[in-house]
Amino acid sequence: MMRVNQDRLWNSLMEMAKIGATSKGGSSRLALSKEDKAGRELFVSWCEALGMEIHRDPIGNLFAIYPGNNRLAAPIVMGSHLDTQPKGGRFDGVYGVLAALEVVRTLHENDVKLNHDLEIAVWMNEEGARFSPAMLGSEVFIGELSLEKALGIEDVNGISVGSELEAIGEAGTSEFKRHLDSYFELHIEQGPILEDLNKEIGVVTGGQAIAWLDVEMQGRAQHAGTTPMRYRKDAMLGVSAFLLEIEGYVAAIDDALLTIGEINIPFSSRNTIAGTVNFTLDIRHPETEKVKEMVAKVKEMAKEVAAKRALEVSLTDVWLSPAIPFDESCVNLVRSAVKELGFSNIEMISGAGHDAIHLAKHCPTTMIFIACKDGISHNEAESITEIDAANGTNVLLHAVMKRDQM
Ligand SMILES: [Zn+2]
């Protein structure tokens, strides 16, 4: 079986990491910054050395094409992103792009041309660190966000996507929503599971469903020194009781996740009993129906806890994002590549957002994960092994070659 060149892949990763290098060994290339531009230029120079064609679309997504035998067939696309968090790691996104490049380099040196064009996509502003929302470029590409709206989005300094695209010359004319045969994204896991289970490859079957709720618990603000415990309507203690109860409920459901990320006591004071507490709930599970069931149950539990303590509670639905299953035929290609290469693996769901989640609404899509040290990501300390990097890239190579034969 054809194999990628592990050293060449690693050297390219280390070369890219020098652009915007941070003091603690990470990278800083915010979307459309001069560092991002320099990273894109380095990538383009590597692609042009392979005779690839370079295109850009009006939102600054960058595409490098390795021409196939049948130029009329829709392209097979691999990709990810080159932008980073302000103090990001060397592998989040970058790995998926440079692994795709290593796939093309391997085909090129073996004189192998596919039937389809093989394309590498570099999606603009995946991180959402400079411009919100995250995964902006792929969202515009699939037509879920208008170009006009996206160009008007500003960073904290009031600089818009549109003006910055013009300043660094990264806008082009490639068409949105064009027909793609398929999309494969290789990424670091950004969580601890693969390392913990000592598995080489994560076969990703989809993205999970997410529900966001706003909760307000109301009691009565009173003096901390004069109100005996039995007379109190303490919203904070009501919230505490509720949260411990739902933690127990969610922990008993396989693959369910619960996060309280924001909590606020309006007019808080250390010698006043909390009259009102506001907080957020983030509930996730691979199945949309299960998330809906959990939301309903959590609402019921909130009312029970509040009633027991003579408190009032209101829960507001903020957002429900359904689960996104990846394309079964693409997942199967990854499964069979993993099997032929003899890698240990598990099937998993993507916990984080990725461009692939958008692309899955547009064309047959899947993802491949490799382990990252201690599950740490969005951090300068992000780390992967050279062998894992090569293993994931070999899976990507053989999955797209199998796709080409379909
Ligand atoms: Zn990423």
Coordinates of C-alpha atoms and ligand atoms in Angstrom, one line a residue:
M1 CA 0.0 0.0 0.0
M2 CA 1.1 3.5 -0.8
R3 CA 2.3 5.4 2.4
V4 CA 2.8 9.1 3.1
N5 CA 6.2 10.5 4.1
Q6 CA 6.1 11.0 7.9
D7 CA 9.2 13.3 8.0
R8 CA 8.1 15.5 5.2
L9 CA 4.7 16.0 6.8
W10 CA 6.2 16.8 10.2
N11 CA 8.7 19.2 8.7
S12 CA 5.9 21.1 7.0
L13 CA 3.9 21.3 10.2
M14 CA 7.0 22.7 12.0
E15 CA 7.7 25.1 9.1
M16 CA 4.1 26.5 9.2
A17 CA 4.3 26.8 13.1
K18 CA 7.1 29.3 12.7
I19 CA 4.7 31.8 11.3
G20 CA 3.2 33.6 14.3
A21 CA 5.2 31.4 16.7
T22 CA 4.4 32.2 20.3
S23 CA 6.8 32.1 23.3
K24 CA 5.5 28.8 24.7
G25 CA 5.7 26.8 21.5
G26 CA 2.3 27.6 19.9
S27 CA 1.1 29.6 17.0
S28 CA -0.8 32.9 16.6
R29 CA -2.4 33.4 13.2
L30 CA -5.7 35.2 13.7
A31 CA -8.0 35.0 10.6
L32 CA -7.0 37.5 7.9
S33 CA -4.1 38.9 9.9
K34 CA -0.7 39.4 8.3
E35 CA 0.4 36.1 9.9
D36 CA -2.6 34.3 8.4
K37 CA -1.7 35.8 5.0
A38 CA 1.9 34.6 5.4
G39 CA 0.7 31.1 6.4
R40 CA -1.6 31.0 3.3
E41 CA 1.3 32.2 1.1
L42 CA 3.6 29.4 2.4
F43 CA 0.8 26.9 1.7
V44 CA 0.2 28.2 -1.8
S45 CA 3.9 28.1 -2.6
W46 CA 4.0 24.4 -1.6
C47 CA 0.9 23.7 -3.7
E48 CA 2.2 25.5 -6.8
A49 CA 5.4 23.4 -6.6
L50 CA 3.1 20.4 -7.2
G51 CA 1.4 22.1 -10.2
M52 CA -1.8 22.7 -8.3
E53 CA -4.3 25.3 -9.4
I54 CA -5.1 28.0 -6.8
H55 CA -8.6 29.6 -6.4
R56 CA -10.3 31.8 -3.9
D57 CA -13.9 32.6 -3.3
P58 CA -15.3 36.0 -2.3
I59 CA -15.2 35.2 1.4
G60 CA -11.5 34.2 1.3
N61 CA -11.8 30.4 1.3
L62 CA -8.7 29.1 -0.5
F63 CA -8.8 26.1 -2.8
A64 CA -5.8 24.2 -4.3
I65 CA -6.6 21.7 -7.0
Y66 CA -4.6 18.7 -8.1
P67 CA -6.2 18.0 -11.5
G68 CA -7.7 14.6 -12.2
N69 CA -8.2 12.6 -15.4
N70 CA -11.9 13.7 -15.7
R71 CA -12.0 17.4 -15.2
L72 CA -15.8 17.4 -15.5
A73 CA -16.3 15.2 -12.4
A74 CA -17.0 17.0 -9.2
P75 CA -13.9 17.3 -7.0
I76 CA -13.1 15.2 -3.9
V77 CA -12.2 17.7 -1.3
M78 CA -9.9 17.5 1.8
G79 CA -9.4 20.4 4.1
S80 CA -9.5 22.3 7.4
H81 CA -8.2 25.7 8.5
L82 CA -4.9 27.6 9.0
D83 CA -6.2 30.3 11.3
T84 CA -5.6 29.8 15.1
Q85 CA -6.7 31.1 18.5
P86 CA -4.7 34.1 19.8
K87 CA -2.5 31.7 21.7
G88 CA -3.3 28.6 19.7
G89 CA -1.5 25.3 19.1
R90 CA 0.5 24.1 16.1
F91 CA -2.0 21.4 15.0
D92 CA -5.6 22.5 15.4
G93 CA -6.8 22.8 11.7
V94 CA -3.2 23.2 10.4
Y95 CA -2.8 19.4 10.6
G96 CA -5.8 18.8 8.4
V97 CA -4.6 21.2 5.7
L98 CA -1.0 20.0 5.7
A99 CA -2.0 16.3 5.9
A100 CA -4.1 16.9 2.8
L101 CA -1.0 18.5 1.2
E102 CA 1.0 15.4 2.1
V103 CA -1.6 13.2 0.4
V104 CA -1.2 15.2 -2.8
R105 CA 2.6 15.1 -2.5
T106 CA 2.5 11.3 -2.1
L107 CA 0.3 10.9 -5.1
H108 CA 2.4 13.3 -7.1
E109 CA 5.7 11.5 -6.3
N110 CA 4.1 8.2 -7.2
D111 CA 2.8 9.6 -10.5
V112 CA -0.7 8.8 -9.5
K113 CA -3.5 11.0 -10.9
L114 CA -7.1 10.4 -9.6
N115 CA -10.1 10.4 -11.9
H116 CA -11.6 13.3 -9.9
D117 CA -9.9 16.5 -9.2
L118 CA -8.5 16.3 -5.7
E119 CA -8.9 19.6 -3.9
I120 CA -7.5 21.1 -0.6
A121 CA -9.8 23.6 1.1
V122 CA -8.5 26.2 3.6
W123 CA -11.6 27.6 5.2
M124 CA -11.6 31.2 6.3
N125 CA -12.0 32.1 10.1
E126 CA -12.8 28.7 11.4
E127 CA -11.8 29.6 15.0
G128 CA -14.1 32.5 15.5
A129 CA -11.4 34.1 17.7
R130 CA -11.2 37.3 15.6
F131 CA -14.6 37.3 13.8
S132 CA -17.8 35.8 15.2
P133 CA -19.3 33.3 14.4
A134 CA -16.8 30.5 14.1
M135 CA -16.7 28.5 10.9
L136 CA -17.6 31.6 9.0
G137 CA -16.1 30.8 5.6
S138 CA -17.7 27.3 5.3
E139 CA -21.0 28.7 6.4
V140 CA -21.0 31.3 3.6
F141 CA -19.8 28.6 1.1
I142 CA -22.8 26.4 1.8
G143 CA -25.2 29.3 1.6
E144 CA -26.3 29.4 5.2
L145 CA -24.9 32.9 5.8
S146 CA -25.1 35.7 3.1
L147 CA -21.8 37.1 1.7
E148 CA -23.0 40.6 2.4
K149 CA -23.7 39.9 6.0
A150 CA -20.4 38.1 6.5
L151 CA -18.3 40.8 4.9
G152 CA -19.8 43.3 7.3
I153 CA -18.8 41.4 10.5
E154 CA -16.2 43.4 12.5
D155 CA -13.5 42.4 15.0
V156 CA -13.1 44.2 18.4
N157 CA -11.2 47.0 16.7
G158 CA -14.1 47.7 14.2
I159 CA -12.2 46.2 11.2
S160 CA -14.5 44.3 8.9
V161 CA -14.0 41.0 7.2
G162 CA -14.6 42.8 3.9
S163 CA -11.9 45.5 4.4
E164 CA -9.4 43.0 5.7
L165 CA -10.0 40.6 2.8
E166 CA -9.3 43.4 0.4
A167 CA -6.2 44.6 2.4
I168 CA -4.5 41.2 2.2
G169 CA -5.9 40.3 -1.3
E170 CA -7.5 37.0 -0.3
A171 CA -10.9 37.4 -2.0
G172 CA -11.5 35.7 -5.3
T173 CA -14.3 34.7 -7.6
S174 CA -14.7 31.0 -7.2
E175 CA -18.4 30.0 -6.9
F176 CA -20.2 29.3 -3.7
K177 CA -22.2 26.1 -3.3
R178 CA -20.5 24.5 -6.3
H179 CA -21.0 20.8 -6.6
L180 CA -18.5 18.7 -4.5
D181 CA -18.2 15.0 -4.8
S182 CA -17.3 14.6 -1.1
Y183 CA -15.4 16.3 1.8
F184 CA -12.9 14.6 4.2
E185 CA -11.6 16.5 7.2
L186 CA -8.7 15.1 9.3
H187 CA -8.3 16.8 12.7
I188 CA -6.8 16.4 16.2
E189 CA -9.4 15.1 18.6
Q190 CA -9.1 18.1 21.0
G191 CA -10.3 15.7 23.8
P192 CA -8.8 12.9 25.9
I193 CA -10.6 9.8 24.6
L194 CA -8.2 8.4 21.9
E195 CA -5.2 8.8 24.2
D196 CA -7.0 7.4 27.2
L197 CA -8.1 4.3 25.3
N198 CA -4.7 4.1 23.4
K199 CA -6.3 4.1 20.0
E200 CA -4.6 5.3 16.8
I201 CA -7.6 6.5 14.8
G202 CA -11.1 8.0 15.6
V203 CA -13.6 7.1 13.0
V204 CA -16.0 10.1 13.3
T205 CA -19.7 9.3 12.5
G206 CA -21.2 12.7 13.0
G207 CA -21.6 15.9 15.1
Q208 CA -23.7 15.9 18.3
A209 CA -27.0 17.7 19.0
I210 CA -26.8 20.8 21.2
A211 CA -29.4 22.6 23.3
W212 CA -28.9 25.9 25.1
L213 CA -31.2 27.2 27.8
D214 CA -31.3 30.3 30.0
V215 CA -32.5 29.7 33.5
E216 CA -33.6 32.1 36.2
M217 CA -34.2 31.0 39.7
Q218 CA -36.0 33.6 42.0
G219 CA -36.2 33.7 45.7
R220 CA -36.1 36.7 48.1
A221 CA -33.2 39.0 48.8
Q222 CA -32.9 39.5 52.6
H223 CA -30.4 40.4 55.2
A224 CA -27.7 37.8 55.8
G225 CA -27.4 38.5 59.5
T226 CA -31.1 38.8 60.6
T227 CA -32.9 36.1 58.6
P228 CA -33.0 32.6 60.2
M229 CA -32.3 29.8 57.8
R230 CA -35.8 28.4 57.9
Y231 CA -37.3 31.8 56.8
R232 CA -35.1 32.1 53.7
K233 CA -35.9 31.8 50.0
D234 CA -32.3 31.5 48.9
A235 CA -32.1 31.3 45.1
M236 CA -28.4 30.4 45.2
L237 CA -29.0 27.3 47.3
G238 CA -31.9 26.4 45.1
V239 CA -29.7 26.6 42.1
S240 CA -27.0 24.5 43.9
A241 CA -29.6 21.8 44.7
F242 CA -30.9 21.8 41.2
L243 CA -27.5 21.6 39.6
L244 CA -26.3 18.6 41.7
E245 CA -29.6 16.8 40.9
I246 CA -29.3 17.3 37.1
E247 CA -25.6 16.4 37.2
G248 CA -26.7 13.0 38.6
Y249 CA -29.4 12.6 36.0
V250 CA -27.1 13.5 33.0
A251 CA -24.1 11.4 34.3
A252 CA -26.3 8.3 34.2
I253 CA -27.0 8.8 30.4
D254 CA -24.3 7.4 28.1
D255 CA -22.6 10.1 26.0
A256 CA -24.7 13.0 27.5
L257 CA -22.9 16.2 28.5
L258 CA -24.0 19.1 30.7
T259 CA -22.2 22.4 31.2
I260 CA -23.1 25.4 33.3
G261 CA -20.8 28.0 31.7
E262 CA -22.2 31.3 33.0
I263 CA -23.8 32.2 36.3
N264 CA -24.8 35.6 37.5
I265 CA -26.3 37.0 40.7
P266 CA -27.7 40.4 39.8
F267 CA -27.0 43.1 42.5
S268 CA -24.9 40.5 44.4
S269 CA -23.6 41.5 47.8
R270 CA -21.8 39.4 50.3
N271 CA -24.2 40.2 53.1
T272 CA -27.5 39.8 51.2
I273 CA -29.2 36.5 50.4
A274 CA -29.3 35.9 46.6
G275 CA -32.8 36.9 45.5
T276 CA -32.3 36.0 41.8
V277 CA -29.7 33.8 40.1
N278 CA -29.4 33.5 36.3
F279 CA -27.4 30.8 34.6
T280 CA -26.9 29.0 31.3
L281 CA -27.2 25.3 30.5
D282 CA -25.5 23.6 27.6
I283 CA -26.8 20.1 27.0
R284 CA -25.4 17.7 24.3
H285 CA -25.9 14.2 23.1
P286 CA -25.3 12.4 19.8
E287 CA -29.0 12.0 19.2
T288 CA -31.4 15.0 18.8
E289 CA -34.3 13.1 20.3
K290 CA -32.3 12.4 23.5
V291 CA -31.4 16.1 23.8
K292 CA -35.0 17.0 23.6
E293 CA -35.9 14.4 26.2
M294 CA -33.2 15.7 28.5
V295 CA -34.3 19.3 28.1
A296 CA -37.9 18.3 29.0
K297 CA -36.7 16.3 32.1
V298 CA -34.4 19.1 33.3
K299 CA -37.3 21.6 33.1
E300 CA -39.4 19.2 35.2
M301 CA -36.6 18.8 37.7
A302 CA -36.1 22.6 38.0
K303 CA -39.8 23.0 38.9
E304 CA -39.7 20.3 41.5
V305 CA -36.6 21.8 43.2
A306 CA -38.1 25.3 43.1
A307 CA -41.4 24.1 44.6
K308 CA -39.7 22.3 47.5
R309 CA -37.9 25.6 48.4
A310 CA -40.7 28.0 47.6
L311 CA -38.8 29.5 44.7
E312 CA -39.9 30.5 41.3
V313 CA -38.0 29.2 38.2
S314 CA -38.2 30.0 34.5
L315 CA -36.3 28.2 31.7
T316 CA -36.0 29.6 28.2
D317 CA -35.0 27.7 25.1
V318 CA -32.2 29.7 23.4
W319 CA -30.9 27.3 20.7
L320 CA -31.4 23.8 19.5
S321 CA -28.9 22.5 16.9
P322 CA -29.8 19.0 15.7
A323 CA -27.2 16.2 15.4
I324 CA -25.5 16.0 12.1
P325 CA -24.8 12.4 11.0
F326 CA -21.9 12.0 8.5
D327 CA -22.4 10.3 5.2
E328 CA -22.5 6.5 5.7
S329 CA -20.6 5.7 2.5
C330 CA -17.8 8.1 3.4
V331 CA -17.6 6.8 7.0
N332 CA -17.3 3.3 5.5
L333 CA -14.4 4.3 3.3
V334 CA -12.6 5.5 6.4
R335 CA -13.5 2.3 8.2
S336 CA -12.1 0.1 5.4
A337 CA -8.9 2.3 5.0
V338 CA -8.3 1.9 8.8
K339 CA -8.8 -1.8 8.6
E340 CA -6.5 -2.3 5.7
L341 CA -3.8 -0.2 7.3
G342 CA -4.2 -2.2 10.5
F343 CA -4.8 0.7 12.9
S344 CA -6.6 0.4 16.3
N345 CA -9.6 2.6 16.3
I346 CA -12.9 3.6 17.8
E347 CA -16.0 5.2 16.4
M348 CA -16.8 8.6 17.9
I349 CA -18.8 11.7 17.6
S350 CA -17.3 15.2 17.1
G351 CA -17.8 17.2 20.3
A352 CA -16.5 20.4 18.9
G353 CA -17.7 22.5 15.9
H354 CA -15.8 22.0 12.6
D355 CA -16.2 23.1 9.0
A356 CA -17.2 19.5 8.3
I357 CA -20.4 20.1 10.3
H358 CA -21.4 22.8 7.7
L359 CA -20.1 20.8 4.7
A360 CA -22.2 17.8 5.8
K361 CA -25.3 19.8 4.9
H362 CA -23.9 20.3 1.4
C363 CA -22.1 17.1 0.2
P364 CA -21.2 13.6 1.5
T365 CA -18.8 14.4 4.4
T366 CA -16.9 12.7 7.1
M367 CA -14.0 13.3 9.6
I368 CA -11.0 11.4 10.9
F369 CA -9.5 12.1 14.4
I370 CA -6.0 11.4 15.9
A371 CA -5.1 11.8 19.5
C372 CA -3.6 14.9 21.0
K373 CA -1.6 14.9 24.3
D374 CA -3.8 15.1 27.4
G375 CA -6.7 16.2 25.2
I376 CA -5.4 19.7 25.3
S377 CA -6.3 22.1 22.5
H378 CA -6.8 25.9 22.0
N379 CA -3.6 26.1 23.9
E380 CA 0.1 26.7 23.0
A381 CA 0.9 23.3 24.6
E382 CA -1.1 21.4 22.0
S383 CA 0.9 18.3 21.1
I384 CA 0.7 15.2 18.8
T385 CA 3.1 12.4 17.9
E386 CA 4.8 12.2 14.5
I387 CA 3.6 8.7 14.1
D388 CA 0.0 9.5 14.9
A389 CA 0.2 12.4 12.4
A390 CA 1.4 10.0 9.7
N391 CA -1.2 7.3 10.6
G392 CA -4.1 9.8 10.2
T393 CA -2.7 11.0 6.9
N394 CA -2.4 7.4 5.6
V395 CA -6.1 6.9 6.4
L396 CA -7.0 10.1 4.6
L397 CA -4.9 9.1 1.6
H398 CA -6.6 5.7 1.2
A399 CA -10.1 6.9 2.0
V400 CA -9.9 9.5 -0.8
M401 CA -8.4 7.0 -3.2
K402 CA -11.2 4.6 -2.5
R403 CA -13.7 7.4 -3.0
D404 CA -12.2 8.1 -6.3
Q405 CA -12.9 4.5 -7.4
M406 CA -16.6 4.6 -6.5
Ligands
ZN1 ZN -10.0 23.2 14.2

